[in-house]
Amino acid sequence: MPTSTTYKDYSTLYNIKKFMAEQVAPKYFQLDNIDETNIGLFGYITEILGTNVEDSFFATTMLFKEIFPVTAEDPESIYAMASLFQMNNYFATPATLEFNILIAEDDVISHATYENGFYRLDIDRDMDINVDGRHFMLDYDIRLMSKETGGNYTHTAYYQFDWNNPISTITSPYIPTRVHVHTENNKRYVLMTVNVHQVTKTTIEDSILSNEKINVVTKEFSFDGKIANFEVYYRESANDNWVQMEKYMSNSTTVSKNPCYYYKFIDDTKFSISFNSNERYFVPALNSELKVEIYTTLGEDGNFDKYNGEELSISGVSTRFSSNKGLIFIGNVSGAALGGYDAKSLDELKNDVIKAYSTVMSFTTANDLT
């Protein structure tokens, strides 16, 4: 027995509404007694059905387009695919600058803490060094140790590697330090030559308010500019000390019993972090706190070959070290700011994702190399 095939034209909203009115509605309504205009009840129902069907087709089409890296357009889809291969090359690289910091020797001694024959002065890494509108920061806190010998003081300075800084390339903790004597008034200054990076830090604090035994917590954070790095610190409500959390990309198979989180980028202005919900590993406690430090940079715009400007200032902070309060810092640029690079554009990242899908992040055949 021959069968007939019914073709449904869902190419436009108007064709969908026509099909609903001519083929579906007569089976359920007495159309002679119903207002068929768009402002009537029948028109309202037809409009909703037609819109829902059109949206369903659009969503299905978009879904199939976004699951393939060649056709994907949504930034969140591209970043999600990048995380599958643990690709983290979408951070901008800040410029590095060699910089001289001078502190009057009298101020070093008067602001230091004396113990066991040594004067100890801790300098906060959060000081802001402004060079013609470009903001630079230290990678680590500095500890300056001074000792009186023969009527004068000798000084030794070193970085305190008390946190994990992925931006830093410093391997030796010791800082070149010497005493500079002013030619006019013979005033003595302690001079330290340090490496600083062109970054600006923004701090956001948040709380874990839901019960992670039931809900998987996800937090989103926004930023302005080109992101160079971010770090998350954790503490429980009964603890005063912040702990730097271990950082893993989303889709990572790594698990830990130490405070840790998983991150992914949503677009070039927003990222999210989430936590493991398995009680065998780290799960943030109820009412615990998070502190997120976001480092942004100018990227390539932070580079310069030679400093010829006049706008240079150092703003110290005394949030963590009260001894920094009232301490006057003097500085000068001793080199060029180099090594700043912009993050990859979305198109460049998409090309990397396509290559990763094609090669599975490995080159094993001649065709792979080609």
PDB file of C-alpha atoms in Angstrom, residues 225-325:
ATOM      1  CA  GLY A 225      42.019  44.953  30.697  1.00  0.00           C
ATOM      2  CA  LYS A 226      44.427  42.170  29.808  1.00  0.00           C
ATOM      3  CA  ILE A 227      44.727  39.527  32.501  1.00  0.00           C
ATOM      4  CA  ALA A 228      48.220  38.323  33.388  1.00  0.00           C
ATOM      5  CA  ASN A 229      47.405  36.116  36.365  1.00  0.00           C
ATOM      6  CA  PHE A 230      44.976  35.559  39.211  1.00  0.00           C
ATOM      7  CA  GLU A 231      45.336  33.828  42.558  1.00  0.00           C
ATOM      8  CA  VAL A 232      42.709  32.703  45.059  1.00  0.00           C
ATOM      9  CA  TYR A 233      43.247  32.564  48.823  1.00  0.00           C
ATOM     10  CA  TYR A 234      41.085  30.651  51.291  1.00  0.00           C
ATOM     11  CA  ARG A 235      40.381  30.724  54.993  1.00  0.00           C
ATOM     12  CA  GLU A 236      37.717  29.222  57.218  1.00  0.00           C
ATOM     13  CA  SER A 237      35.626  31.440  59.454  1.00  0.00           C
ATOM     14  CA  ALA A 238      37.546  30.416  62.594  1.00  0.00           C
ATOM     15  CA  ASN A 239      40.947  31.104  61.022  1.00  0.00           C
ATOM     16  CA  ASP A 240      42.683  34.453  60.527  1.00  0.00           C
ATOM     17  CA  ASN A 241      45.340  33.225  58.078  1.00  0.00           C
ATOM     18  CA  TRP A 242      44.847  33.137  54.310  1.00  0.00           C
ATOM     19  CA  VAL A 243      46.081  30.069  52.418  1.00  0.00           C
ATOM     20  CA  GLN A 244      46.964  30.284  48.728  1.00  0.00           C
ATOM     21  CA  MET A 245      44.908  27.692  46.919  1.00  0.00           C
ATOM     22  CA  GLU A 246      46.248  25.242  44.356  1.00  0.00           C
ATOM     23  CA  LYS A 247      45.051  26.179  40.864  1.00  0.00           C
ATOM     24  CA  TYR A 248      43.958  23.674  38.204  1.00  0.00           C
ATOM     25  CA  MET A 249      42.237  24.144  34.875  1.00  0.00           C
ATOM     26  CA  SER A 250      38.688  22.928  34.390  1.00  0.00           C
ATOM     27  CA  ASN A 251      38.535  19.320  33.122  1.00  0.00           C
ATOM     28  CA  SER A 252      41.781  18.547  34.913  1.00  0.00           C
ATOM     29  CA  THR A 253      41.984  15.035  36.376  1.00  0.00           C
ATOM     30  CA  THR A 254      44.096  16.304  39.294  1.00  0.00           C
ATOM     31  CA  VAL A 255      42.518  16.075  42.734  1.00  0.00           C
ATOM     32  CA  SER A 256      43.901  17.217  46.065  1.00  0.00           C
ATOM     33  CA  LYS A 257      43.079  17.232  49.743  1.00  0.00           C
ATOM     34  CA  ASN A 258      44.700  20.659  50.027  1.00  0.00           C
ATOM     35  CA  PRO A 259      42.678  23.837  49.352  1.00  0.00           C
ATOM     36  CA  CYS A 260      42.303  23.924  45.568  1.00  0.00           C
ATOM     37  CA  TYR A 261      39.938  25.028  42.802  1.00  0.00           C
ATOM     38  CA  TYR A 262      39.304  24.574  39.080  1.00  0.00           C
ATOM     39  CA  TYR A 263      39.063  27.539  36.740  1.00  0.00           C
ATOM     40  CA  LYS A 264      37.897  28.296  33.231  1.00  0.00           C
ATOM     41  CA  PHE A 265      37.502  31.446  31.160  1.00  0.00           C
ATOM     42  CA  ILE A 266      34.038  32.420  29.972  1.00  0.00           C
ATOM     43  CA  ASP A 267      35.228  35.226  27.706  1.00  0.00           C
ATOM     44  CA  ASP A 268      38.073  37.750  27.641  1.00  0.00           C
ATOM     45  CA  THR A 269      36.601  39.707  30.576  1.00  0.00           C
ATOM     46  CA  LYS A 270      35.335  36.969  32.897  1.00  0.00           C
ATOM     47  CA  PHE A 271      36.435  33.675  34.458  1.00  0.00           C
ATOM     48  CA  SER A 272      34.836  31.237  36.875  1.00  0.00           C
ATOM     49  CA  ILE A 273      36.135  28.939  39.583  1.00  0.00           C
ATOM     50  CA  SER A 274      34.550  25.774  40.982  1.00  0.00           C
ATOM     51  CA  PHE A 275      35.375  23.151  43.584  1.00  0.00           C
ATOM     52  CA  ASN A 276      35.379  19.412  43.910  1.00  0.00           C
ATOM     53  CA  SER A 277      32.191  18.023  45.464  1.00  0.00           C
ATOM     54  CA  ASN A 278      33.789  14.699  46.458  1.00  0.00           C
ATOM     55  CA  GLU A 279      34.167  14.632  50.239  1.00  0.00           C
ATOM     56  CA  ARG A 280      37.324  12.517  49.957  1.00  0.00           C
ATOM     57  CA  TYR A 281      39.099  15.612  48.670  1.00  0.00           C
ATOM     58  CA  PHE A 282      39.031  19.309  49.490  1.00  0.00           C
ATOM     59  CA  VAL A 283      35.558  20.840  49.798  1.00  0.00           C
ATOM     60  CA  PRO A 284      35.280  24.457  51.051  1.00  0.00           C
ATOM     61  CA  ALA A 285      33.613  24.779  54.425  1.00  0.00           C
ATOM     62  CA  LEU A 286      30.321  26.578  54.955  1.00  0.00           C
ATOM     63  CA  ASN A 287      30.838  30.301  55.656  1.00  0.00           C
ATOM     64  CA  SER A 288      34.491  30.115  54.591  1.00  0.00           C
ATOM     65  CA  GLU A 289      35.991  33.106  52.773  1.00  0.00           C
ATOM     66  CA  LEU A 290      37.738  33.616  49.443  1.00  0.00           C
ATOM     67  CA  LYS A 291      40.114  36.398  48.437  1.00  0.00           C
ATOM     68  CA  VAL A 292      40.770  36.716  44.709  1.00  0.00           C
ATOM     69  CA  GLU A 293      43.739  38.757  43.487  1.00  0.00           C
ATOM     70  CA  ILE A 294      43.516  39.648  39.780  1.00  0.00           C
ATOM     71  CA  TYR A 295      46.624  40.960  38.002  1.00  0.00           C
ATOM     72  CA  THR A 296      46.060  42.915  34.796  1.00  0.00           C
ATOM     73  CA  THR A 297      48.684  44.338  32.464  1.00  0.00           C
ATOM     74  CA  LEU A 298      49.143  46.541  29.408  1.00  0.00           C
ATOM     75  CA  GLY A 299      50.898  43.712  27.577  1.00  0.00           C
ATOM     76  CA  GLU A 300      52.928  45.058  24.652  1.00  0.00           C
ATOM     77  CA  ASP A 301      51.958  48.634  25.551  1.00  0.00           C
ATOM     78  CA  GLY A 302      53.917  48.247  28.803  1.00  0.00           C
ATOM     79  CA  ASN A 303      57.247  47.965  26.959  1.00  0.00           C
ATOM     80  CA  PHE A 304      59.679  50.844  26.450  1.00  0.00           C
ATOM     81  CA  ASP A 305      63.329  50.947  25.358  1.00  0.00           C
ATOM     82  CA  LYS A 306      64.409  53.915  27.440  1.00  0.00           C
ATOM     83  CA  TYR A 307      62.764  56.015  30.093  1.00  0.00           C
ATOM     84  CA  ASN A 308      62.885  59.737  29.289  1.00  0.00           C
ATOM     85  CA  GLY A 309      59.829  60.910  31.220  1.00  0.00           C
ATOM     86  CA  GLU A 310      59.413  62.838  34.430  1.00  0.00           C
ATOM     87  CA  GLU A 311      56.387  61.135  35.996  1.00  0.00           C
ATOM     88  CA  LEU A 312      57.807  58.590  38.429  1.00  0.00           C
ATOM     89  CA  SER A 313      56.423  57.827  41.881  1.00  0.00           C
ATOM     90  CA  ILE A 314      56.432  55.054  44.476  1.00  0.00           C
ATOM     91  CA  SER A 315      53.437  54.553  46.753  1.00  0.00           C
ATOM     92  CA  GLY A 316      54.220  52.257  49.660  1.00  0.00           C
ATOM     93  CA  VAL A 317      51.531  50.436  51.641  1.00  0.00           C
ATOM     94  CA  SER A 318      51.368  49.546  55.327  1.00  0.00           C
ATOM     95  CA  THR A 319      48.431  47.117  55.311  1.00  0.00           C
ATOM     96  CA  ARG A 320      50.443  44.078  56.376  1.00  0.00           C
ATOM     97  CA  PHE A 321      53.648  45.685  57.671  1.00  0.00           C
ATOM     98  CA  SER A 322      53.053  48.648  59.965  1.00  0.00           C
ATOM     99  CA  SER A 323      56.767  49.500  59.705  1.00  0.00           C
ATOM    100  CA  ASN A 324      56.101  50.707  56.124  1.00  0.00           C
ATOM    101  CA  LYS A 325      53.930  53.542  57.423  1.00  0.00           C
TER     102      LYS A 325
END
